[in-house]
């Protein structure tokens, strides 16, 4: 196993980085989309039921199936993988953002308006910062989930560690089958832990001391 | 019922709370036939309210729950839009400007302070000045000035977050934030509703002392008639649907309630309530023996015994009272700084509040302080009862 890794270390390192890269980019885009959608949804209560239903249904679509469905639309390659990962990544962020934004004390919002803050200022300086801890928790879930989805997206030749897993599966019984599968899986776990640590750090840096628990 | 504006009482300077001090910086507020009908409700929450709130005065809105106090208040800064009617500040229709522009010139203070938990004290206070585009230096100076004004040490509290403050301190910051951009008008909705009675009394005293200096126009909602009597230059007593039951000075409301409803609302003991109008400054203070921290105990005892006192008031080096021990409690060579907290009352406190403090003191009195907590003397029961008697005699004549 060790030899297997050492022989391919450059390629493994590259793929690990690619995996990380794909997930982070997809989650960043998903966060922007999720939060933006949440802001719209919170504004129109009628949309809330629709949004909840959609995100519940969305999460039940097997990622493998989604990747398959996307293929005819976007051709094979990294972009399809990105779309698939981002699609799932939006859902937890969206859900948490809605909960977080709704959880902001109405008297604080009124107080902000009463002081003469514009609608945008209330959103940017009061509602989003107060909802941020909950949103960020959603981003963490999203990031973890996306690690697995990204591995599956390797089926359409997306970048990352998923390729090793598929290689291992394809060669079952062969000399390096287990090695491939293991490297792929462990790599994903390591990247996931690393990404989670980064998000924790981001939380430390961005969640106000005044609202941080403990 | 609509009030005839011409009948609105003349501003009186005898109410004592804002009688002296700085020049008026507030603006007059005028409500004309203001109606608010919430959709889907049979009767309007506010049915044709007409009212003049004179510049530089504190007007208290009181009335039973649901009578439309908050609704009336929020129409002044357009958090609620009236269904019909006109509101003018300083002669200008409030619909003439954008909502945000209007609100930046109106301080807004609500229960508990409603501070933003993710911002420091400093940032909370600086919000409106920032919206108005003040430069950093001016904002910094203003924050310090305001913290001083509400008796919070800037060095200690500037960088704290709201959750690191007590309820009373949060409320103080809330008041400071409302005053930040020096608005001519301040709206308050049950500002002291969420703090304990002692803190409330202190905050009320502070508000009065701030108002003596600033002379803003303050509209304050409360459901506590005693608070209304204490703080208000005028009291607006509202009935269901924001019908005016009476709008007058506390003296008149207490002395001549306009209707049965008002009399009921004030409740019994209106002569006791007069105590909320009389100030400690009106009664004679006693001057018991004082001692300074660090003085020799033997000297102090000798002085006290010569004067026939069984207790002494201990002052710190800056003349602020810190303790009120009995002689037998003075031990050791020199007078030490006492450990227990001495509850002082301000010279401008009401007799009502003074009585409260006196009742909880083993001396049957309370230590009185003036500006910057300087010691002035001691108020005792006898002096208060004497004063009540003279008030009653005056009333009879
Ligand atoms: N947003 C709203 N929508 C519908 N009705 C409302 C709304 N806000 C207040 N009301 C109704 O309007 C009336 C007056 O309410 P308001 O909040 O002004 O009362 P209040 O005098 O401030 O009472 P309290 O002392 O309990 O705070 C009440 O009957 C209330 O139920
Ligand atoms: Mg109210």
XYZ file of C-alpha atoms and ligand atoms in Angstrom:
643
model
C 0.000 0.000 0.000
C 2.745 2.433 1.013
C 4.706 1.696 -2.122
C 1.539 2.156 -4.105
C 1.141 5.634 -2.678
C 4.783 6.618 -2.972
C 4.897 5.538 -6.619
C 1.925 7.707 -7.477
C 2.418 10.476 -4.943
C 2.441 13.323 -7.408
C -0.658 12.141 -9.147
C -2.427 11.477 -5.851
C -1.511 14.871 -4.492
C -2.752 16.464 -7.685
C -6.050 14.607 -7.575
C -6.513 15.363 -3.897
C -6.025 19.017 -4.620
C -8.419 18.808 -7.542
C -11.021 17.198 -5.346
C -10.652 19.902 -2.725
C -10.753 22.531 -5.409
C -13.914 21.214 -7.027
C -15.760 20.960 -3.727
C -14.687 24.335 -2.408
C -15.610 26.111 -5.610
C -18.954 24.381 -5.778
C -19.703 25.150 -2.114
C -18.719 28.789 -2.478
C -21.027 29.203 -5.460
C -23.733 27.207 -3.679
C -23.455 29.413 -0.599
C -23.941 32.553 -2.624
C -26.919 31.038 -4.432
C -28.393 29.480 -1.274
C -28.192 32.663 0.769
C -29.531 34.784 -2.069
C -32.478 32.429 -2.543
C -33.103 32.398 1.187
C -33.237 36.191 1.275
C -35.898 36.135 -1.441
C -37.824 33.318 0.188
C -37.924 34.953 3.613
C -39.355 38.029 1.976
C -42.253 36.123 0.409
C -43.756 33.690 2.882
C -45.708 32.032 0.080
C -42.456 30.701 -1.357
C -41.434 28.990 1.829
C -43.511 25.845 1.379
C -42.337 25.516 -2.194
C -38.716 25.919 -1.186
C -38.948 23.363 1.592
C -40.593 20.833 -0.688
C -38.050 21.372 -3.444
C -35.093 20.992 -1.154
C -36.582 17.865 0.410
C -37.138 16.339 -3.022
C -33.734 17.512 -4.198
C -32.001 15.687 -1.409
C -33.762 12.417 -2.267
C -32.454 12.350 -5.836
C -29.561 9.913 -5.819
C -26.440 11.749 -6.841
C -25.604 9.048 -9.321
C -28.917 9.606 -11.031
C -28.449 13.342 -11.132
C -25.063 12.988 -12.713
C -26.659 10.792 -15.334
C -29.452 13.287 -15.912
C -27.015 16.130 -16.341
C -24.988 14.326 -18.966
C -27.243 15.065 -21.932
C -27.411 18.727 -20.933
C -23.744 19.419 -20.292
C -21.224 17.142 -21.945
C -18.896 14.874 -20.075
C -16.234 16.609 -17.969
C -15.406 18.844 -15.071
C -18.233 21.292 -15.578
C -20.921 18.645 -15.262
C -19.280 17.451 -12.074
C -19.239 20.991 -10.776
C -22.932 21.492 -11.516
C -23.862 18.247 -9.808
C -21.868 19.052 -6.680
C -23.144 22.603 -6.523
C -26.745 21.450 -6.924
C -26.597 19.366 -3.767
C -24.477 21.897 -1.949
C -27.155 24.564 -2.336
C -29.787 22.603 -0.434
C -28.390 22.574 3.141
C -27.190 26.158 2.800
C -30.605 27.242 1.583
C -32.421 25.460 4.357
C -30.179 26.790 7.115
C -30.205 30.286 5.681
C -33.981 30.376 5.721
C -34.025 29.145 9.314
C -31.263 31.549 10.312
C -32.843 34.587 8.704
C -36.236 33.786 10.173
C -34.651 33.364 13.569
C -33.460 36.962 13.724
C -35.399 38.762 16.437
C -38.103 40.877 14.802
C -37.628 43.680 17.322
C -33.982 43.984 16.283
C -35.008 44.363 12.675
C -37.607 46.935 13.604
C -35.087 48.732 15.732
C -32.673 48.823 12.798
C -35.342 50.230 10.520
C -36.386 52.664 13.215
C -32.846 54.003 13.286
C -33.010 54.783 9.615
C -31.131 51.886 8.056
C -32.109 51.136 4.466
C -33.524 47.739 3.584
C -30.161 46.686 2.218
C -28.292 47.907 5.305
C -30.673 45.998 7.556
C -29.975 42.869 5.533
C -26.232 43.304 5.280
C -25.432 44.694 8.708
C -28.065 43.072 10.898
C -29.910 40.112 9.413
C -27.058 38.322 7.658
C -24.520 38.734 10.488
C -27.053 37.464 13.007
C -28.027 34.534 10.803
C -24.415 33.800 9.862
C -23.664 31.161 12.528
C -26.656 29.113 11.361
C -25.786 29.673 7.705
C -22.227 28.584 8.320
C -23.431 25.415 10.010
C -25.326 24.747 6.775
C -22.169 25.363 4.780
C -20.335 22.763 6.871
C -23.007 20.147 6.221
C -22.936 21.094 2.596
C -19.161 20.768 2.414
C -19.188 17.320 3.976
C -21.933 16.119 1.701
C -20.211 17.519 -1.356
C -17.090 15.480 -0.697
C -19.040 12.308 -1.409
C -20.993 13.790 -4.282
C -17.759 14.958 -5.895
C -16.391 11.420 -5.708
C -19.438 10.143 -7.559
C -19.202 12.941 -10.077
C -15.912 11.430 -11.162
C -18.102 9.088 -13.148
C -18.456 11.791 -15.752
C -14.714 12.266 -15.654
C -14.887 15.039 -13.127
C -11.634 15.850 -11.423
C -10.651 14.557 -8.010
C -10.326 11.387 -6.018
C -13.497 9.693 -7.233
C -11.545 8.360 -10.205
C -9.526 6.097 -7.910
C -12.651 4.657 -6.386
C -14.160 3.869 -9.766
C -10.859 2.430 -10.918
C -10.787 0.180 -7.873
C -14.346 -0.955 -8.477
C -13.688 -1.636 -12.127
C -10.664 -3.810 -11.386
C -12.204 -5.843 -8.578
C -10.027 -8.902 -8.002
C -7.062 -7.185 -9.641
C -3.750 -6.475 -7.943
C -4.309 -2.847 -7.054
C -8.111 -2.789 -6.745
C -8.152 -2.414 -2.983
C -5.333 0.095 -3.064
C -7.163 2.295 -5.533
C -10.412 2.172 -3.582
C -8.630 2.843 -0.299
C -6.578 5.744 -1.559
C -9.688 7.276 -3.056
C -11.727 6.853 0.113
C -9.047 7.900 2.583
C -8.161 10.835 0.404
C -11.763 12.013 0.481
C -11.852 11.662 4.269
C -8.645 13.637 4.686
C -9.841 16.389 2.368
C -13.173 16.483 4.186
C -11.513 16.873 7.578
C -9.227 19.550 6.250
C -12.093 21.484 4.689
C -14.112 21.219 7.884
C -11.202 22.556 9.910
C -10.951 25.481 7.523
C -14.643 26.209 7.948
C -14.270 26.114 11.719
C -11.466 28.605 11.397
C -13.617 30.731 9.109
C -16.287 30.667 11.801
C -13.776 31.832 14.399
C -12.821 34.711 12.171
C -16.242 35.745 10.948
C -18.697 35.074 13.758
C -18.860 38.081 16.042
C -17.613 37.523 19.561
C -20.900 38.945 20.711
C -22.942 36.121 19.239
C -20.505 33.241 19.458
C -21.521 30.500 21.815
C -18.771 29.673 24.318
C -63.288 62.437 20.894
C -60.877 64.914 19.391
C -59.100 67.465 21.448
C -59.403 71.056 20.611
C -55.787 72.017 20.090
C -56.383 75.485 21.394
C -57.228 73.918 24.731
C -53.843 72.289 25.027
C -52.332 73.514 28.280
C -49.726 76.230 28.208
C -46.234 74.948 28.767
C -45.499 75.309 32.438
C -42.092 75.624 33.903
C -43.245 74.704 37.369
C -43.235 70.962 36.800
C -39.658 70.967 37.908
C -38.357 68.266 35.668
C -37.254 70.387 32.781
C -37.780 73.762 34.280
C -34.181 74.839 34.040
C -31.113 73.850 32.110
C -30.074 74.043 28.489
C -31.943 75.715 25.681
C -34.569 73.742 23.825
C -33.128 71.588 21.065
C -36.308 69.611 20.457
C -38.894 70.109 17.764
C -42.662 70.373 18.014
C -44.688 67.379 16.876
C -48.190 67.816 15.574
C -50.712 65.046 14.952
C -53.836 65.964 13.028
C -56.764 63.551 12.828
C -54.416 60.610 12.620
C -56.160 57.294 12.046
C -54.723 53.807 11.882
C -56.951 51.008 10.787
C -55.223 47.640 10.615
C -56.542 45.507 7.787
C -59.097 42.945 8.886
C -60.033 44.687 12.125
C -63.429 46.128 12.916
C -62.453 49.228 14.853
C -59.371 51.335 14.200
C -56.392 50.899 16.542
C -56.043 54.660 16.494
C -59.215 56.578 15.702
C -58.589 60.200 14.880
C -55.871 61.358 17.222
C -55.041 65.056 17.298
C -52.305 66.269 19.529
C -49.592 68.875 19.918
C -46.380 67.811 21.551
C -44.495 70.967 22.465
C -40.807 71.276 21.648
C -38.439 70.363 24.436
C -40.939 68.479 26.587
C -41.371 64.925 27.709
C -44.821 63.649 26.871
C -45.797 60.315 28.338
C -48.362 58.103 26.579
C -50.177 55.916 29.091
C -53.230 53.750 28.927
C -54.409 50.182 29.201
C -52.831 47.454 27.093
C -53.910 47.521 23.474
C -55.212 51.079 23.548
C -52.921 52.118 20.702
C -49.905 53.693 22.408
C -47.269 51.849 20.414
C -49.192 52.300 17.186
C -49.443 56.048 17.785
C -45.744 56.252 18.589
C -44.582 54.301 15.573
C -46.569 56.468 13.232
C -44.291 59.341 14.190
C -41.238 57.665 12.661
C -43.281 55.949 9.979
C -42.602 52.437 11.169
C -46.374 52.360 10.802
C -48.066 54.401 8.092
C -51.280 56.116 9.181
C -54.426 55.249 7.274
C -55.244 58.948 7.181
C -54.284 62.171 8.865
C -51.138 64.248 8.996
C -48.124 64.295 11.260
C -45.775 67.249 11.261
C -42.434 67.681 12.959
C -41.251 71.249 13.251
C -44.041 72.231 10.897
C -42.953 69.827 8.159
C -45.077 66.933 7.002
C -43.143 63.756 7.767
C -44.104 62.319 4.414
C -42.072 65.038 2.733
C -38.823 63.130 3.206
C -37.763 59.548 2.702
C -38.392 57.218 5.614
C -34.711 56.654 6.246
C -33.918 60.353 6.205
C -36.749 61.020 8.653
C -35.757 58.246 11.024
C -32.130 59.304 11.234
C -33.381 62.504 12.818
C -35.564 60.709 15.336
C -34.031 58.717 18.147
C -35.741 55.399 18.762
C -35.340 53.545 22.040
C -37.270 50.422 22.891
C -37.573 48.006 25.757
C -34.355 46.351 26.810
C -32.295 48.626 24.584
C -32.605 46.228 21.661
C -28.871 46.387 21.038
C -27.397 44.460 18.152
C -25.696 41.514 19.830
C -22.998 41.147 17.172
C -21.780 44.716 17.565
C -19.811 46.235 20.393
C -21.270 48.999 22.513
C -19.260 51.451 20.481
C -20.534 50.155 17.140
C -24.101 50.135 18.370
C -23.910 53.751 19.387
C -22.039 54.769 16.250
C -24.643 53.332 13.881
C -26.695 56.401 13.071
C -23.736 58.812 12.994
C -22.152 56.417 10.492
C -25.297 56.359 8.411
C -25.131 60.135 8.429
C -21.551 59.999 7.204
C -19.764 61.524 10.190
C -15.997 61.142 10.144
C -14.325 58.667 12.442
C -12.860 61.162 14.853
C -16.159 62.894 15.412
C -17.891 59.547 15.935
C -15.255 58.426 18.447
C -15.609 61.602 20.451
C -19.366 61.353 20.339
C -19.346 57.766 21.612
C -17.186 58.739 24.583
C -19.348 61.728 25.324
C -22.531 59.668 25.240
C -21.162 56.876 27.401
C -20.193 59.501 29.943
C -23.656 60.974 29.710
C -25.290 57.652 30.600
C -22.758 56.994 33.396
C -20.760 54.250 31.721
C -16.984 54.521 31.752
C -15.971 54.634 28.055
C -12.622 52.944 28.705
C -14.350 50.003 30.270
C -17.462 49.597 28.177
C -16.683 50.769 24.628
C -15.443 47.426 23.388
C -17.897 45.227 25.241
C -20.611 43.238 23.573
C -24.199 43.639 24.748
C -24.244 40.216 26.355
C -21.387 41.338 28.587
C -23.577 44.064 30.097
C -26.297 43.960 32.745
C -29.859 44.731 31.743
C -29.613 48.239 33.125
C -26.355 48.885 31.306
C -27.828 47.623 28.049
C -30.714 49.987 28.514
C -28.295 52.858 29.112
C -26.484 52.058 25.889
C -29.879 51.930 24.198
C -30.564 55.467 25.379
C -27.088 56.588 24.291
C -27.713 55.080 20.866
C -31.006 56.928 20.595
C -29.237 60.192 21.361
C -26.234 59.492 19.140
C -26.862 61.801 16.231
C -28.346 64.476 18.486
C -31.872 64.128 17.070
C -34.413 66.765 18.072
C -37.053 64.112 18.695
C -36.742 60.874 20.641
C -39.341 58.145 20.713
C -39.280 55.614 23.525
C -41.477 52.539 23.905
C -41.488 51.262 27.476
C -37.765 51.970 27.672
C -37.388 50.898 31.273
C -39.879 48.066 31.241
C -37.323 45.282 31.431
C -35.226 46.289 34.437
C -35.654 45.908 38.188
C -37.306 48.717 40.172
C -34.101 50.159 41.661
C -32.351 50.258 38.289
C -35.484 51.675 36.713
C -35.544 54.473 39.241
C -31.922 55.242 38.494
C -32.431 55.214 34.749
C -35.417 57.510 35.107
C -33.370 59.933 37.174
C -30.626 59.822 34.577
C -33.066 60.470 31.784
C -34.405 63.493 33.648
C -30.948 64.830 34.231
C -29.993 64.300 30.579
C -33.187 65.985 29.502
C -32.489 68.973 31.757
C -29.374 69.512 29.714
C -30.563 68.615 26.228
C -34.245 69.626 26.197
C -35.241 67.254 23.409
C -38.794 66.480 22.520
C -39.323 63.062 24.040
C -42.366 60.923 23.447
C -42.367 57.988 25.807
C -44.832 55.129 26.040
C -45.344 53.455 29.385
C -48.050 51.486 31.098
C -46.815 52.620 34.492
C -48.724 55.679 35.651
C -46.104 56.386 38.314
C -43.414 56.519 35.686
C -45.602 58.843 33.632
C -46.098 61.160 36.584
C -42.431 61.181 37.389
C -41.011 61.717 33.910
C -43.729 63.601 32.078
C -44.016 67.316 31.582
C -47.361 66.219 30.214
C -49.271 62.998 30.325
C -51.483 61.720 27.556
C -53.957 59.226 28.951
C -55.444 57.097 26.213
C -58.489 54.883 26.080
C -59.346 52.072 23.689
C -58.741 53.202 20.097
C -56.327 55.925 21.245
C -59.153 58.174 22.390
C -57.748 60.972 24.502
C -59.087 60.724 28.035
C -56.917 63.545 29.323
C -53.845 65.414 28.150
C -52.313 67.646 30.751
C -49.528 68.160 33.258
C -49.124 65.535 35.975
C -50.297 68.017 38.594
C -53.582 68.623 36.825
C -54.099 64.973 35.981
C -53.610 64.038 39.616
C -55.475 66.981 41.049
C -58.345 67.097 38.604
C -58.830 63.889 36.670
C -61.007 64.722 33.668
C -63.149 61.612 33.706
C -64.044 58.583 35.764
C -61.744 56.580 33.513
C -58.777 58.786 34.334
C -59.530 58.674 38.047
C -59.687 54.885 37.900
C -56.532 54.732 35.882
C -54.568 56.866 38.299
C -55.877 54.672 41.051
C -56.176 55.510 44.684
C -53.647 57.361 46.763
C -53.260 60.301 44.493
C -51.887 62.348 47.388
C -49.226 59.676 47.776
C -48.627 59.961 44.063
C -47.945 63.637 44.609
C -44.756 62.369 46.173
C -43.667 61.482 42.672
C -43.883 65.141 41.811
C -42.008 66.491 44.807
C -38.232 66.327 44.692
C -35.703 65.663 47.398
C -34.354 69.156 46.770
C -37.580 70.547 48.269
C -37.042 69.109 51.727
C -34.499 70.086 54.304
C -31.443 67.869 54.495
C -29.789 66.897 57.740
C -26.034 67.156 58.051
C -24.782 64.364 60.247
C -21.096 63.954 61.089
C -18.957 62.899 58.171
C -15.661 61.063 58.045
C -13.137 60.653 55.258
C -11.581 57.339 54.313
C -8.173 57.121 55.979
C -9.027 59.400 58.921
C -8.295 58.271 62.506
C -11.276 56.457 63.990
C -10.756 57.996 67.445
C -11.076 61.518 66.019
C -14.218 60.602 64.142
C -15.858 59.052 67.197
C -15.077 62.069 69.291
C -16.592 64.387 66.703
C -19.706 62.278 66.309
C -20.319 61.949 70.018
C -19.898 65.684 70.472
C -22.582 66.209 67.824
C -24.805 63.542 69.375
C -24.674 61.270 66.284
C -24.658 57.493 66.501
C -23.566 56.992 62.944
C -21.333 58.792 60.439
C -21.340 59.168 56.675
C -18.027 58.069 55.175
C -16.779 59.953 52.126
C -13.970 59.024 49.769
C -11.151 61.428 48.868
C -13.305 62.988 46.151
C -16.176 63.781 48.470
C -18.429 60.988 47.329
C -20.322 59.088 50.034
C -19.306 55.444 50.220
C -20.741 54.201 53.497
C -22.953 55.000 56.437
C -21.775 52.910 59.390
C -22.900 53.044 63.008
C -20.166 54.213 65.364
C -19.824 50.743 66.861
C -19.048 49.412 63.374
C -15.951 51.599 63.129
C -13.061 49.342 64.059
C -9.293 49.632 63.800
C -7.164 52.762 63.698
C -8.263 54.423 60.518
C -11.550 54.624 58.679
C -11.595 52.018 55.897
C -13.559 52.065 52.696
C -16.752 50.180 53.599
C -17.455 47.040 51.650
C -21.238 47.137 51.457
C -22.857 49.138 48.683
C -24.381 52.395 49.787
C -27.533 53.298 47.851
C -27.493 57.067 47.409
C -30.253 59.172 45.998
C -29.888 62.120 43.732
C -30.967 65.572 44.925
C -33.420 65.595 42.023
C -34.981 62.230 42.836
C -38.641 62.241 43.694
C -39.698 61.878 47.298
C -41.391 58.670 46.275
C -38.083 57.132 45.219
C -36.388 58.596 48.271
C -38.935 56.885 50.518
C -38.256 53.608 48.759
C -34.566 53.874 49.506
C -35.155 55.091 53.054
C -37.401 52.151 53.859
C -34.635 49.717 53.038
C -32.069 51.548 55.139
C -31.472 50.727 58.788
C -30.952 54.427 59.461
C -34.437 55.459 58.404
C -32.937 57.862 55.946
C -30.979 58.108 52.750
C -27.773 59.807 51.715
C -28.317 62.523 49.128
C -25.855 63.388 46.380
C -25.654 66.138 43.811
C -23.718 66.529 40.570
C -20.906 64.023 40.069
C -22.088 62.126 43.153
C -20.933 64.805 45.582
C -22.258 64.378 49.118
C -24.922 66.871 50.154
C -26.548 65.508 53.306
C -29.136 63.064 54.519
C -32.895 63.016 54.066
C -34.931 61.495 56.921
C -38.580 60.459 57.390
C -39.476 63.401 59.575
C -38.440 65.848 56.910
C -40.557 64.028 54.329
C -43.682 63.852 56.482
C -43.216 67.507 57.356
C -43.108 68.297 53.645
C -46.233 66.253 52.924
C -48.072 68.120 55.674
C -47.102 71.463 54.186
C -48.211 70.289 50.725
C -51.577 69.282 52.123
C -51.979 72.613 53.811
C -51.162 74.364 50.579
C -53.733 72.257 48.758
C -56.396 73.191 51.330
C -55.817 76.907 50.938
N -49.437 44.755 13.206
C -50.699 44.727 13.676
N -51.672 44.154 12.958
C -52.935 44.140 13.395
N -53.341 44.661 14.558
C -52.428 45.250 15.339
C -51.056 45.308 14.931
N -50.359 45.949 15.898
C -51.251 46.264 16.853
N -52.501 45.853 16.526
C -53.727 46.064 17.326
O -53.887 47.442 17.495
C -54.286 47.747 18.805
C -53.306 48.713 19.451
O -52.048 48.102 19.583
P -50.794 48.807 20.239
O -49.637 47.905 20.051
O -50.672 50.166 19.692
O -51.221 48.850 21.760
P -50.419 49.393 23.028
O -51.239 50.481 23.592
O -49.022 49.701 22.679
O -50.497 48.149 23.999
P -49.435 47.564 25.035
O -49.510 48.408 26.254
O -49.936 46.185 25.284
O -48.091 47.593 24.376
C -54.385 46.428 19.541
O -55.738 46.052 19.577
C -53.600 45.483 18.699
O -54.131 44.202 18.767
Mg -47.075 48.831 23.220
